[in-house]
Short mmCIF file of C-alpha atoms in Angstrom, two decimals:
data_model
loop_
_atom_site.label_atom_id
_atom_site.label_comp_id
_atom_site.label_asym_id
_atom_site.label_seq_id
_atom_site.Cartn_x
_atom_site.Cartn_y
_atom_site.Cartn_z
CA MET A 35 144.86 95.54 112.91
CA HIS A 36 148.01 95.55 110.82
CA VAL A 37 151.54 96.81 111.46
CA HIS A 38 153.89 97.44 108.53
CA ASN A 39 157.64 96.91 108.63
CA GLY A 40 158.19 98.33 105.15
CA ARG A 41 158.29 95.00 103.32
CA ARG A 42 155.56 92.81 104.74
CA ARG A 43 152.48 93.18 106.85
CA LEU A 44 152.40 91.73 110.36
CA THR A 45 148.93 91.01 111.64
CA GLU A 46 148.30 91.71 115.32
CA PRO A 47 145.28 90.58 117.37
CA ALA A 48 142.38 93.04 117.48
CA VAL A 49 142.51 95.47 120.37
CA ASP A 50 139.41 96.71 122.18
CA PRO A 51 139.49 100.52 121.89
CA LEU A 52 137.65 101.00 125.18
CA TYR A 53 139.92 98.93 127.39
CA ASP A 54 143.23 98.38 125.66
CA THR A 55 144.14 102.04 125.48
CA MET A 56 147.85 101.55 126.13
CA LEU A 57 148.23 98.99 123.36
CA ALA A 58 146.10 101.08 121.00
CA SER A 59 148.39 104.07 121.50
CA VAL A 60 151.34 101.95 120.39
CA PHE A 61 149.57 100.43 117.38
CA SER A 62 148.36 103.82 116.19
CA LEU A 63 151.85 104.75 114.91
CA PRO A 64 151.73 105.01 111.12
CA ARG A 65 154.85 102.89 110.50
CA CYS A 66 156.74 100.55 112.82
CA GLY A 67 160.04 98.77 112.45
CA THR A 68 160.60 95.20 113.52
CA ARG A 69 162.18 96.32 116.81
CA LEU A 70 159.07 98.30 117.76
CA VAL A 71 156.83 95.32 117.04
CA GLY A 72 159.02 93.33 119.41
CA ARG A 73 158.53 96.00 122.06
CA VAL A 74 154.78 95.73 121.62
CA HIS A 75 154.96 92.02 122.47
CA CYS A 76 156.97 92.86 125.59
CA ILE A 77 154.36 95.40 126.68
CA ARG A 78 151.56 92.88 126.23
CA TYR A 79 153.44 90.24 128.18
CA ARG A 80 154.11 92.61 131.03
CA LEU A 81 150.50 93.79 131.21
CA PHE A 82 149.10 90.27 131.15
CA SER A 83 150.98 89.21 134.28
CA HIS A 84 148.00 87.05 135.30
CA GLY A 85 147.83 85.33 131.93
CA PRO A 86 148.78 81.80 133.06
CA ALA A 87 146.30 81.83 135.97
CA ILE A 88 143.46 83.12 133.81
CA GLU A 89 144.24 80.64 131.04
CA ALA A 90 144.01 77.79 133.56
CA TYR A 91 140.74 79.24 134.87
CA ARG A 92 139.44 79.58 131.32
CA SER A 93 140.23 75.97 130.44
CA HIS A 94 138.52 74.70 133.58
CA ALA A 95 135.48 76.98 133.16
CA LEU A 96 134.88 76.03 129.53
CA ALA A 97 135.03 72.33 130.43
CA ARG A 98 132.39 72.62 133.19
CA ALA A 99 129.05 70.95 132.64
CA PRO A 100 126.10 73.37 132.39
CA ALA A 101 124.55 74.35 135.73
CA LEU A 102 120.78 73.82 135.88
CA GLU A 103 118.13 75.83 137.71
CA HIS A 104 114.43 74.96 137.70
CA ASP A 105 111.39 77.18 138.19
CA VAL A 106 107.72 77.61 137.32
CA ILE A 107 106.54 80.68 135.41
CA SER A 108 104.15 82.05 138.00
CA SER A 109 101.66 84.80 137.23
CA SER A 110 102.32 86.45 140.60
CA GLN A 111 106.05 86.92 139.91
CA ALA A 112 105.30 88.39 136.49
CA GLN A 113 102.72 90.78 137.90
CA LEU A 114 105.17 91.96 140.56
CA MET A 115 107.71 92.62 137.80
CA PHE A 116 105.14 94.74 135.96
CA MET A 117 104.44 96.71 139.16
CA THR A 118 108.17 97.33 139.63
CA LEU A 119 108.60 98.57 136.06
CA HIS A 120 105.44 100.71 136.23
CA PRO A 121 105.28 101.89 139.87
CA ASN A 122 102.42 104.33 139.20
CA ALA A 123 100.13 101.84 137.44
CA SER A 124 97.07 100.64 139.33
CA PRO A 125 93.47 99.71 138.47
CA SER A 126 92.17 102.84 140.21
CA SER A 127 94.68 105.32 138.76
CA PRO A 128 93.56 107.84 136.08
CA SER A 129 95.91 106.19 133.59
CA THR A 130 94.31 102.77 133.97
CA ASN A 131 92.15 103.05 130.86
CA ALA A 132 95.17 104.04 128.81
CA SER A 133 97.15 101.24 130.37
CA LYS A 134 94.57 98.71 129.16
CA SER A 135 96.11 99.06 125.71
CA HIS A 136 99.48 98.03 127.08
CA PRO A 137 100.23 94.43 126.06
CA SER A 138 101.17 93.66 129.66
CA SER A 139 98.10 95.34 131.18
CA PHE A 140 96.83 92.01 132.50
CA PHE A 141 99.65 92.25 135.06
CA LEU A 142 98.14 95.32 136.71
CA PRO A 143 97.84 95.03 140.52
CA CYS A 144 94.99 92.94 141.82
CA SER A 145 91.75 94.43 143.06
CA PRO A 146 88.42 92.76 143.93
CA ASP A 147 87.39 92.88 140.25
CA THR A 148 90.70 91.86 138.67
CA HIS A 149 92.55 88.57 138.57
CA LEU A 150 96.01 87.25 137.90
CA PRO A 151 96.68 86.16 134.32
CA SER A 152 95.55 82.65 133.59
CA SER A 153 97.72 79.68 132.77
CA GLY A 154 99.02 79.82 129.23
CA THR A 155 99.36 83.62 129.08
CA PRO A 156 102.60 84.52 127.23
CA LEU A 157 105.28 86.02 129.45
CA PRO A 158 106.28 89.55 128.35
CA GLN A 159 109.67 89.63 126.69
CA GLY A 160 112.45 90.34 129.18
CA TYR A 161 110.56 89.05 132.21
CA HIS A 162 112.57 85.82 132.14
CA VAL A 163 115.21 87.58 134.29
CA ALA A 164 112.88 87.10 137.28
CA TYR A 165 112.93 83.31 137.01
CA CYS A 166 115.44 80.51 137.65
CA PRO A 167 117.72 82.47 140.02
CA SER A 168 120.87 80.93 141.50
CA ARG A 169 119.79 79.49 144.83
CA ILE A 170 123.00 80.00 146.81
CA PRO A 171 122.92 79.89 150.64
CA GLU A 172 124.03 83.20 152.17
CA PRO A 173 127.22 81.82 153.80
CA LEU A 174 128.44 80.75 150.35
CA LEU A 175 128.11 84.20 148.77
CA SER A 176 131.01 86.54 148.06
CA PRO A 177 131.64 89.45 150.48
CA ASP A 178 129.86 91.73 147.99
CA GLY A 179 126.70 89.63 148.29
CA TYR A 180 126.99 88.05 144.83
CA THR A 181 127.39 84.41 143.94
CA LYS A 182 130.92 82.98 143.79
CA ASP A 183 130.09 80.87 140.76
CA TYR A 184 132.38 81.60 137.81
CA VAL A 185 134.46 84.21 139.68
CA PRO A 186 138.02 84.29 138.26
CA PRO A 187 141.06 83.90 140.53
CA SER A 188 142.45 86.72 142.65
CA PRO A 189 142.85 89.66 142.31
CA PHE A 190 139.80 89.93 140.03
CA VAL A 191 137.15 90.24 142.73
CA ARG A 192 135.26 93.41 141.71
CA ARG A 193 132.50 92.73 139.21
CA MET A 194 130.50 94.93 136.83
CA TRP A 195 127.66 94.16 134.47
CA ALA A 196 128.85 94.69 130.89
CA GLY A 197 125.76 93.87 128.81
CA ALA A 198 123.95 91.01 127.12
CA ASP A 199 122.80 89.50 123.83
CA VAL A 200 119.27 88.08 124.10
CA ARG A 201 117.52 85.92 121.48
CA TRP A 202 113.91 84.72 121.59
CA GLU A 203 112.28 81.77 119.89
CA LEU A 204 109.14 83.60 118.79
CA ASP A 205 107.21 80.39 118.12
CA ASN A 206 107.85 79.13 121.65
CA PRO A 207 107.41 81.89 124.26
CA LEU A 208 107.50 81.15 127.95
CA ARG A 209 103.96 81.05 129.30
CA VAL A 210 102.37 81.32 132.72
CA GLY A 211 102.30 77.86 134.25
CA ASP A 212 105.30 76.53 132.28
CA ALA A 213 107.92 74.49 134.08
CA CYS A 214 111.15 76.24 133.10
CA THR A 215 114.77 75.07 133.16
CA GLU A 216 117.72 77.41 132.87
CA ALA A 217 121.07 75.97 131.74
CA THR A 218 124.17 78.12 132.33
CA ARG A 219 127.58 77.52 130.81
CA VAL A 220 130.73 79.58 130.37
CA LYS A 221 130.89 80.72 126.75
CA ASP A 222 134.05 82.83 126.81
CA VAL A 223 136.79 84.18 129.10
CA GLN A 224 139.18 86.92 128.01
CA LEU A 225 141.99 88.70 129.82
CA LYS A 226 142.25 92.30 128.68
CA ALA A 227 144.57 95.20 129.44
CA GLY A 228 143.13 98.54 130.48
CA SER A 229 144.98 101.82 130.81
CA THR A 230 146.02 101.06 134.39
CA THR A 231 145.19 97.43 135.14
CA GLU A 232 144.16 94.07 133.76
CA MET A 233 140.55 92.88 133.68
CA VAL A 234 138.72 89.65 132.96
CA MET A 235 135.78 89.59 130.55
CA LEU A 236 133.40 86.70 131.26
CA THR A 237 130.46 85.65 129.07
CA LEU A 238 127.84 83.22 130.37
CA GLU A 239 125.31 81.60 128.04
CA LYS A 240 121.92 81.03 129.67
CA THR A 241 119.17 79.11 127.93
CA PHE A 242 115.59 79.09 129.24
CA SER A 243 113.53 76.11 128.12
CA ASN A 244 110.02 74.78 128.65
CA HIS A 245 108.61 71.37 127.72
CA ARG A 246 108.47 72.47 124.07
CA GLY A 247 112.17 73.37 123.86
CA VAL A 248 114.35 76.48 124.11
CA SER A 249 112.46 79.77 124.55
CA VAL A 250 115.17 82.32 125.38
CA THR A 251 118.95 82.34 124.99
CA GLU A 252 120.91 85.08 126.73
CA ASP A 253 124.66 85.72 126.66
CA ARG A 254 125.44 87.76 129.77
CA SER A 255 128.74 89.64 129.93
CA TYR A 256 130.62 90.63 133.08
CA VAL A 257 133.84 92.53 133.79
CA PHE A 258 136.01 91.52 136.76
CA LEU A 259 138.55 94.01 138.12
CA PRO A 260 141.06 94.09 140.98
CA PRO A 261 139.90 95.74 144.22
CA ALA A 262 139.17 99.47 144.01
CA PRO A 263 141.85 101.86 145.37
CA THR A 264 141.33 102.98 148.94
CA ALA A 265 141.23 106.64 147.95
CA HIS A 266 138.41 107.58 145.58
CA ALA A 267 137.92 110.54 143.34
CA SER A 268 135.08 112.92 144.14
CA PRO A 269 131.74 111.92 142.65
CA ALA A 270 130.82 113.48 139.34
CA PRO A 271 128.69 116.60 139.85
CA THR A 272 124.99 116.30 139.21
CA HIS A 273 122.21 118.84 138.81
CA GLN A 274 119.16 118.88 141.02
CA HIS A 275 115.89 118.25 139.24
CA ASN A 276 112.33 118.45 140.49
CA ASN A 277 110.08 115.76 139.06
CA ASN A 278 106.32 115.40 139.25
CA ASN A 279 106.58 114.02 142.77
CA ASN A 280 108.60 117.06 143.92
CA ASN A 281 111.44 114.77 144.94
CA ASN A 282 114.38 117.13 145.36
CA ASN A 283 116.77 114.19 145.57
CA THR A 284 116.22 113.34 141.93
CA LYS A 285 119.24 114.17 139.77
CA THR A 286 119.86 114.42 136.08
CA SER A 287 122.53 112.39 134.35
CA PRO A 288 125.72 114.51 134.14
CA THR A 289 127.09 112.95 130.94
CA PRO A 290 124.63 112.40 128.08
CA SER A 291 125.56 109.63 125.67
CA PRO A 292 126.12 110.28 121.96
CA SER A 293 122.78 108.62 121.20
CA SER A 294 121.02 111.34 123.22
CA ARG A 295 121.62 113.69 120.28
CA LEU A 296 119.38 111.55 118.05
CA SER A 297 115.75 112.49 117.69
CA PRO A 298 113.77 109.51 119.05
CA ASP A 299 110.55 108.24 117.56
CA PHE A 300 109.37 107.22 121.02
CA SER A 301 110.77 107.70 124.51
CA ARG A 302 110.08 107.51 128.21
CA VAL A 303 111.65 109.51 131.04
CA VAL A 304 112.32 107.41 134.14
CA SER A 305 114.00 107.60 137.52
CA GLN A 306 114.56 104.61 139.79
CA SER A 307 113.95 105.03 143.50
CA SER A 308 115.68 102.96 146.16
CA VAL A 309 112.36 101.12 146.58
CA SER A 310 112.32 100.14 142.90
CA LEU A 311 115.91 98.89 143.13
CA PHE A 312 115.06 96.87 146.23
CA ARG A 313 112.02 95.34 144.54
CA PHE A 314 113.99 94.39 141.42
CA SER A 315 116.76 92.88 143.57
CA ALA A 316 114.13 90.84 145.41
CA LEU A 317 112.42 89.69 142.21
CA THR A 318 115.71 88.51 140.69
CA PHE A 319 117.14 87.21 144.01
CA ASN A 320 120.13 89.53 143.45
CA SER A 321 121.89 90.35 146.71
CA HIS A 322 124.76 92.35 145.18
CA LEU A 323 125.42 95.11 147.73
CA ILE A 324 126.07 97.72 145.07
CA HIS A 325 122.32 97.99 144.41
CA TYR A 326 121.19 98.76 147.98
CA ASN A 327 124.16 99.43 150.27
CA HIS A 328 125.36 103.02 149.94
CA PRO A 329 128.59 102.66 151.98
CA TYR A 330 129.62 99.68 149.88
CA ALA A 331 128.87 101.56 146.65
CA LYS A 332 131.13 104.37 147.91
CA GLU A 333 133.88 101.83 148.60
CA GLU A 334 133.59 100.76 144.97
CA GLY A 335 134.18 104.36 143.90
CA HIS A 336 130.56 105.21 143.03
CA GLN A 337 128.59 108.26 144.13
CA ASP A 338 125.53 106.21 145.07
CA ILE A 339 123.87 102.83 144.66
CA ILE A 340 123.56 101.64 141.06
CA VAL A 341 120.55 100.80 138.91
CA HIS A 342 120.68 97.19 137.71
CA GLY A 343 121.76 96.71 134.11
CA PRO A 344 119.02 94.08 133.57
CA LEU A 345 116.43 96.51 134.97
CA ASN A 346 117.24 99.00 132.22
CA PHE A 347 117.11 96.15 129.72
CA VAL A 348 113.58 95.14 130.76
CA LEU A 349 112.49 98.80 130.82
CA LEU A 350 113.65 99.16 127.20
CA MET A 351 111.76 95.99 126.26
CA GLU A 352 108.62 97.46 127.86
CA LEU A 353 109.10 100.67 125.88
CA PHE A 354 109.45 98.78 122.59
CA ARG A 355 106.48 96.53 123.35
CA GLN A 356 104.28 99.46 124.31
CA HIS A 357 105.19 101.28 121.10
CA ALA A 358 104.76 98.26 118.79
CA PRO A 359 102.81 95.53 120.62
CA SER A 360 102.29 93.48 117.46
CA ARG A 361 106.00 93.31 116.61
CA PRO A 362 107.86 91.04 119.05
CA ILE A 363 111.62 91.35 119.15
CA GLN A 364 113.70 88.40 118.01
CA ARG A 365 117.10 89.66 119.18
CA PHE A 366 118.26 92.46 121.47
CA THR A 367 121.90 93.33 122.20
CA TYR A 368 123.11 96.03 124.56
CA ARG A 369 126.26 97.21 126.33
CA ALA A 370 126.49 98.92 129.71
CA LEU A 371 128.78 101.89 129.05
CA SER A 372 128.44 103.79 132.34
CA PRO A 373 126.57 103.41 135.65
CA VAL A 374 123.12 104.88 136.28
CA TYR A 375 122.53 105.92 139.88
CA VAL A 376 119.47 105.85 142.07
CA ASN A 377 117.15 108.90 141.77
CA THR A 378 118.81 109.93 138.51
CA THR A 379 116.50 111.05 135.73
CA TYR A 380 117.30 109.49 132.37
CA THR A 381 115.50 108.85 129.10
CA LEU A 382 114.75 105.58 127.34
CA LYS A 383 114.68 106.13 123.58
CA GLY A 384 113.79 104.16 120.48
CA ASN A 385 113.70 104.70 116.74
CA ASN A 386 111.72 103.03 113.99
CA THR A 387 113.73 101.22 111.34
#
């Protein structure tokens, strides 16, 4: 972004349009004198009142050695993930024959005439999120049930999932029976200014490796905010919707995204029950209260418990794999723009390129 003073161009750091709204409103002026540029620096300094503390945290975090977690790619864990993503799939269901064409159909629930996938079976893309969890004793967790690892200094105690960038080594997939090691390091820390408060953007790089080398690399992004105000705005209105199970508690999403106006080549309508959220939390050893404790979610300013960002990621991977099973994905990047709540009906969409 550039600011003109009439004679020369002064280059300013890029500003995130989603979060740095106050700074963006200043920089959007067509022409600025030198005095106004000086005022912009004063505004940034005042907003970044926690700058020194976060810079010290950043320096320490970037210098930390990678944290290691070890696991074995078990067929049982993968099958349970498939059951969570496809709650209506079973060997005896009418859709079983159709499901046999699904590239993950070998993870259908067990019956007397079915078996768990054998050693060496490739793990479906995205299922790595169910392995190598942080094994933190409960007394060492944060009050919100999440791990304290990598949490920035006070007052940035409220966390949100912001998205991820996932890359796969297609010639070295994780396979059932593999011993797996996850290495986690801090990749980036940024202090940003929102319209009303500061926030910390944290990126963790996680690499999943087997004895042949790296299989998956994932950059996970988090946002850390100060505590929520004590008084919350009323929840956004939702419309009641009756699904095939006649569940009158199922709601439709009140604010469709811009991408919803595109005509998809393939799609899937889903709604996550509290049982599905519990199962995914258990599979990923995620004890964050916001996914199963309604009073806590209300304290955070939400209308209900929230669907996991990684759950939607794996659901999208399942959709892509079911549509094009012979075309594995090499890289997938996504951003979490708004929360999805339990029992809300929403649509997963994809387009051919």
